[in-house]
C-alpha cells in the first residue's frame, strides 16, 4: 500500500463524518429567507439544465436525468408535506424532514466520492475514464438531488407567497 492510499483511507471517513454533520445542521429548524429560496431554485434548476444541454444528442442519458429529476421532484413534494412551517413573531421558520434530506444529500455525496475514487484508482493507467454524463446512475442521482432540493426551494417560495409575505 502506498502512502497516498493510506492517507485516502484515513481522510475518507473524516470527510464522510463532516458531510454528515453539515447536512444534519442543514436539516434542523431554519429561518425562511426568500433570497436563499430563490438561489436554491436557480442553482438546482441549473444542475439539471446544464447536463441536460450536454445530453441533447443522447436521448437515453437525457431520459435517465429526467427520470431522476422527476423522482426528485416527487420526493420533494412528499418532503414538503412533512415539513413543519411556522410564522412566529421573530420571523418565518421551517423544519424540513431530516431523514429525507439526509438520504438524498448523502446519496449524492456518495456518488461523487465514488466517481473520485474511480478517478484515483485509474490514474496512471491506460484506461479512459468515462465522462460524468456517461453513467446512468450518476445522472439519476444528480437528477434526484437537484429535483428534491429544487422542488423544496420552490415549495418554500410558494408557502411564503401563499401566506402573503413573499417580498420580505
Short mmCIF file of C-alpha atoms in Angstrom, two decimals, residues 1-154:
data_model
loop_
_atom_site.label_atom_id
_atom_site.label_comp_id
_atom_site.label_asym_id
_atom_site.label_seq_id
_atom_site.Cartn_x
_atom_site.Cartn_y
_atom_site.Cartn_z
CA UNK A 1 0.00 0.00 0.00
CA UNK A 2 1.28 3.44 -0.89
CA UNK A 3 1.23 6.40 1.45
CA UNK A 4 -1.39 8.10 -0.75
CA UNK A 5 -3.73 5.13 -0.32
CA UNK A 6 -3.26 5.12 3.46
CA UNK A 7 -3.94 8.85 3.64
CA UNK A 8 -7.03 8.37 1.47
CA UNK A 9 -8.28 5.60 3.77
CA UNK A 10 -7.86 7.89 6.78
CA UNK A 11 -9.35 11.01 5.19
CA UNK A 12 -12.44 9.47 3.56
CA UNK A 13 -14.16 8.57 6.88
CA UNK A 14 -13.32 12.04 8.19
CA UNK A 15 -14.84 13.60 5.09
CA UNK A 16 -17.97 11.46 5.40
CA UNK A 17 -18.35 12.43 9.06
CA UNK A 18 -18.03 16.16 8.25
CA UNK A 19 -20.51 15.96 5.38
CA UNK A 20 -22.96 14.11 7.64
CA UNK A 21 -22.57 16.70 10.41
CA UNK A 22 -23.05 19.56 7.96
CA UNK A 23 -26.14 18.00 6.41
CA UNK A 24 -27.57 17.33 9.85
CA UNK A 25 -27.24 21.02 10.73
CA UNK A 26 -28.90 21.97 7.45
CA UNK A 27 -31.89 19.75 8.21
CA UNK A 28 -32.72 21.50 11.50
CA UNK A 29 -35.16 24.37 12.09
CA UNK A 30 -34.25 27.23 9.76
CA UNK A 31 -35.32 30.79 9.17
CA UNK A 32 -37.12 31.24 5.87
CA UNK A 33 -35.12 33.72 3.79
CA UNK A 34 -36.57 34.40 0.34
CA UNK A 35 -33.21 35.12 -1.30
CA UNK A 36 -31.96 31.67 -0.21
CA UNK A 37 -35.04 30.01 -1.64
CA UNK A 38 -34.64 31.80 -4.98
CA UNK A 39 -30.93 30.98 -5.07
CA UNK A 40 -31.66 27.33 -4.31
CA UNK A 41 -34.26 27.18 -7.07
CA UNK A 42 -31.85 28.76 -9.55
CA UNK A 43 -28.85 26.58 -8.63
CA UNK A 44 -30.73 23.28 -8.56
CA UNK A 45 -32.53 24.06 -11.81
CA UNK A 46 -29.14 24.78 -13.41
CA UNK A 47 -27.85 21.46 -12.04
CA UNK A 48 -30.39 19.72 -14.28
CA UNK A 49 -30.36 22.07 -17.28
CA UNK A 50 -26.58 22.21 -17.78
CA UNK A 51 -26.04 18.43 -18.06
CA UNK A 52 -29.34 18.24 -19.94
CA UNK A 53 -27.99 20.61 -22.59
CA UNK A 54 -24.93 18.36 -22.95
CA UNK A 55 -27.17 15.32 -23.42
CA UNK A 56 -29.43 16.60 -26.20
CA UNK A 57 -27.85 14.17 -28.68
CA UNK A 58 -28.08 11.22 -26.26
CA UNK A 59 -31.77 10.53 -25.62
CA UNK A 60 -31.18 7.55 -23.30
CA UNK A 61 -28.91 9.56 -20.99
CA UNK A 62 -31.29 12.51 -21.11
CA UNK A 63 -34.10 10.16 -20.12
CA UNK A 64 -32.11 8.93 -17.09
CA UNK A 65 -31.56 12.52 -15.98
CA UNK A 66 -35.26 13.29 -16.48
CA UNK A 67 -36.29 10.19 -14.50
CA UNK A 68 -34.03 11.24 -11.64
CA UNK A 69 -35.35 14.81 -11.72
CA UNK A 70 -38.97 13.63 -11.79
CA UNK A 71 -38.35 11.29 -8.87
CA UNK A 72 -36.60 14.10 -7.00
CA UNK A 73 -39.50 16.48 -7.59
CA UNK A 74 -41.99 13.87 -6.38
CA UNK A 75 -39.80 13.19 -3.35
CA UNK A 76 -39.53 16.93 -2.71
CA UNK A 77 -43.32 17.34 -2.80
CA UNK A 78 -43.57 14.45 -0.33
CA UNK A 79 -40.95 16.16 1.83
CA UNK A 80 -42.83 19.46 1.77
CA UNK A 81 -45.90 17.69 3.14
CA UNK A 82 -43.80 16.51 6.07
CA UNK A 83 -42.20 19.92 6.67
CA UNK A 84 -43.26 21.96 9.68
CA UNK A 85 -43.90 25.62 8.83
CA UNK A 86 -44.02 28.36 11.49
CA UNK A 87 -44.99 32.02 11.36
CA UNK A 88 -43.56 33.29 14.65
CA UNK A 89 -43.22 36.88 15.90
CA UNK A 90 -39.46 36.72 15.30
CA UNK A 91 -39.78 35.57 11.69
CA UNK A 92 -40.81 32.71 9.46
CA UNK A 93 -39.33 29.29 10.10
CA UNK A 94 -39.46 25.82 8.63
CA UNK A 95 -38.19 22.45 9.79
CA UNK A 96 -37.52 20.05 6.89
CA UNK A 97 -37.83 16.30 7.38
CA UNK A 98 -34.31 15.31 8.41
CA UNK A 99 -34.27 11.75 7.12
CA UNK A 100 -35.48 12.61 3.63
CA UNK A 101 -32.94 15.38 3.06
CA UNK A 102 -30.11 13.38 4.63
CA UNK A 103 -30.86 10.42 2.37
CA UNK A 104 -30.78 12.48 -0.81
CA UNK A 105 -27.75 14.52 0.25
CA UNK A 106 -25.67 11.54 1.35
CA UNK A 107 -26.62 9.59 -1.77
CA UNK A 108 -25.32 12.46 -3.91
CA UNK A 109 -22.11 12.77 -1.87
CA UNK A 110 -21.57 9.00 -2.05
CA UNK A 111 -21.88 9.06 -5.83
CA UNK A 112 -19.44 11.98 -6.13
CA UNK A 113 -16.99 10.16 -3.84
CA UNK A 114 -17.33 7.02 -5.97
CA UNK A 115 -16.51 9.00 -9.12
CA UNK A 116 -13.49 10.48 -7.31
CA UNK A 117 -12.38 7.02 -6.21
CA UNK A 118 -12.74 5.78 -9.78
CA UNK A 119 -10.50 8.60 -10.99
CA UNK A 120 -7.96 7.88 -8.24
CA UNK A 121 -7.82 4.15 -8.96
CA UNK A 122 -7.42 4.66 -12.72
CA UNK A 123 -4.77 7.35 -12.57
CA UNK A 124 -1.56 6.29 -14.22
CA UNK A 125 -3.30 3.56 -16.25
CA UNK A 126 -4.23 3.48 -19.89
CA UNK A 127 -7.93 3.25 -19.02
CA UNK A 128 -10.02 6.03 -20.48
CA UNK A 129 -12.30 7.49 -17.85
CA UNK A 130 -15.94 7.85 -18.84
CA UNK A 131 -17.44 11.32 -18.87
CA UNK A 132 -19.59 12.39 -15.95
CA UNK A 133 -22.69 12.19 -18.14
CA UNK A 134 -21.94 8.66 -19.40
CA UNK A 135 -23.16 6.90 -16.25
CA UNK A 136 -26.94 6.41 -15.90
CA UNK A 137 -26.59 6.02 -12.13
CA UNK A 138 -24.78 9.35 -11.82
CA UNK A 139 -27.46 11.07 -13.89
CA UNK A 140 -30.26 9.57 -11.81
CA UNK A 141 -28.60 10.61 -8.55
CA UNK A 142 -27.89 14.10 -9.89
CA UNK A 143 -31.49 14.48 -11.06
CA UNK A 144 -32.82 13.16 -7.75
CA UNK A 145 -30.66 15.57 -5.75
CA UNK A 146 -31.42 18.63 -7.86
CA UNK A 147 -35.10 17.74 -8.22
CA UNK A 148 -35.58 17.24 -4.48
CA UNK A 149 -33.85 20.39 -3.29
CA UNK A 150 -35.12 22.48 -6.23
CA UNK A 151 -38.73 21.50 -5.63
CA UNK A 152 -38.20 22.07 -1.92
CA UNK A 153 -36.99 25.62 -2.64
CA UNK A 154 -39.95 26.21 -4.96
#
